């Protein structure tokens, strides 16, 4: 009789059966999810791979953009992303520090938080139009790297703020309490204890922002990116080419482009983004290892 | 209900004096008319069941309660004759003179050396011209005071969070000492430690009593009995009894005290 006490009932068997089916279903969904990614990468490698060469990366487009390389676009993207970062990171980190470490929990703070979430949901084309109105026309920056980067910065600001705030809040409260109890001000606490321990999370957020900024097209289309401009920009008040817009142009706007060219541009673009993400993961792993608790 | 010690102590013997101390968390009143004279240079333990207001009382002395934002305090707390709720009080100065040790050891995620030097640097007038040799001396003195020097002297640059809990708690006490506080508040400082650690930290607290006024919250009746000179019993936000520890545990004056000590509730 002892044996039958723990024997599976009909109910147990059917429950376990269902559990297995559910697991199978979820696994299927996950596979479905990564198939497009794999197909995209394979297509790009296969069709764009032959286009990639040192010459392709480091020369200018020629023959009405049907031949030559992508160097001005590559450099332009680096400019746009760098200037956008110089604006959004200090602004975003400062705002996150205020919201996480200083702000009292009142209606104003809640309103700001709501605004940030909503800002993250604004479509990029709306940001583009805002950029035209505010930076190109009102501040009279013209269509320039500055106007385009500011537009990108505003678009990615919510990401920086949220990532920073989350990594600040991951630092245990006990450390802050210990500091306050020794008479440290909030800034002393932030500088000596909170920030050093949050920096890995902040950097991860920043790099993810970089990879997103790299690929954005709409916000820069009307604010600073040029259709065709075979010179390198010399200051933030110049226009520039950008990889993302260049891809759009060679894929849809220019006739008689050899097939490998747009695929090559796309491959470089996605390569930059993947490189950035890999860097972010590596950095995070390294900084996690440095943590002292 | 007269909760005061029979013979009122002379003014200069009192380290912490509270009068009509009432405290609310929002609309919930946590302390009722607390009048206490806590004597200088000895260990006073605060006992009572969970939620009786012991920690709240402790946390109102260095005003760390205010961080919560919804706390209302009425009445006075004088530390060495100075009202801590006066408008001119600077919280940094208050916390320099009134140090606090927590239930869970909370060393900062820095090296052992930096943990000790942290608060000294916060309060030093010439923090940017502090020589390495001075720092080393401060670190050594503080660690010797908590009997930790010999165990950690060869690894001062290691992270403090890798120490055992007992060592961490000693470190948390040590880091308060370089700024020469007058009062040390301890909120169940041994409750996260094993029996050996408890013993070691208790002995340390006992050693420190001559130079500091120590107020220690504890759940552990035996600890209050063996490691304090005076004892305060609180219940539902009120002080029930305050007397010499040996008297309280042998001949408690109030029935509630007797019930609690004998373990009829808690």
Coordinates of C-alpha atoms in Angstrom, one line a residue, chain A residues 174-186 188-189 191-193 197 292-293, chain B residues 62 64 67 92 95 100 102 106-110 118-119 122-123 127 159 161 175-176:
Chain A
X174 CA 21.8 50.8 3.4
X175 CA 24.8 52.5 1.8
X176 CA 23.1 55.8 1.6
X177 CA 21.8 55.5 5.2
X178 CA 25.3 54.7 6.4
X179 CA 26.6 57.8 4.8
X180 CA 23.8 60.1 6.0
X181 CA 24.3 58.8 9.5
X182 CA 27.9 59.9 9.4
X183 CA 26.8 63.3 8.4
X184 CA 27.4 63.1 4.7
X185 CA 25.4 65.4 2.5
X186 CA 23.5 64.0 -0.4
X188 CA 28.9 63.6 -0.9
X189 CA 26.9 60.4 -0.7
X191 CA 29.8 61.2 -5.4
X192 CA 31.6 58.8 -3.1
X193 CA 29.2 55.8 -2.9
X197 CA 28.4 51.7 -7.9
X292 CA 32.5 45.4 -4.1
X293 CA 29.4 43.8 -2.7
Chain B
X62 CA 20.1 61.9 15.5
X64 CA 17.5 60.3 10.9
X67 CA 14.4 61.4 6.0
X92 CA 26.1 67.1 9.7
X95 CA 25.6 63.3 13.3
X100 CA 24.7 55.3 14.8
X102 CA 22.6 49.5 12.5
X106 CA 26.4 48.3 6.6
X107 CA 30.1 49.0 5.6
X108 CA 30.4 51.1 2.5
X109 CA 31.5 49.3 -0.7
X110 CA 35.0 50.7 -0.2
X118 CA 35.3 58.3 5.3
X119 CA 33.6 60.1 8.1
X122 CA 33.7 64.4 5.8
X123 CA 34.3 66.4 9.0
X127 CA 40.5 67.3 4.2
X159 CA 36.9 45.5 0.3
X161 CA 32.2 43.9 2.4
X175 CA 34.4 54.2 11.5
X176 CA 32.4 56.4 13.9

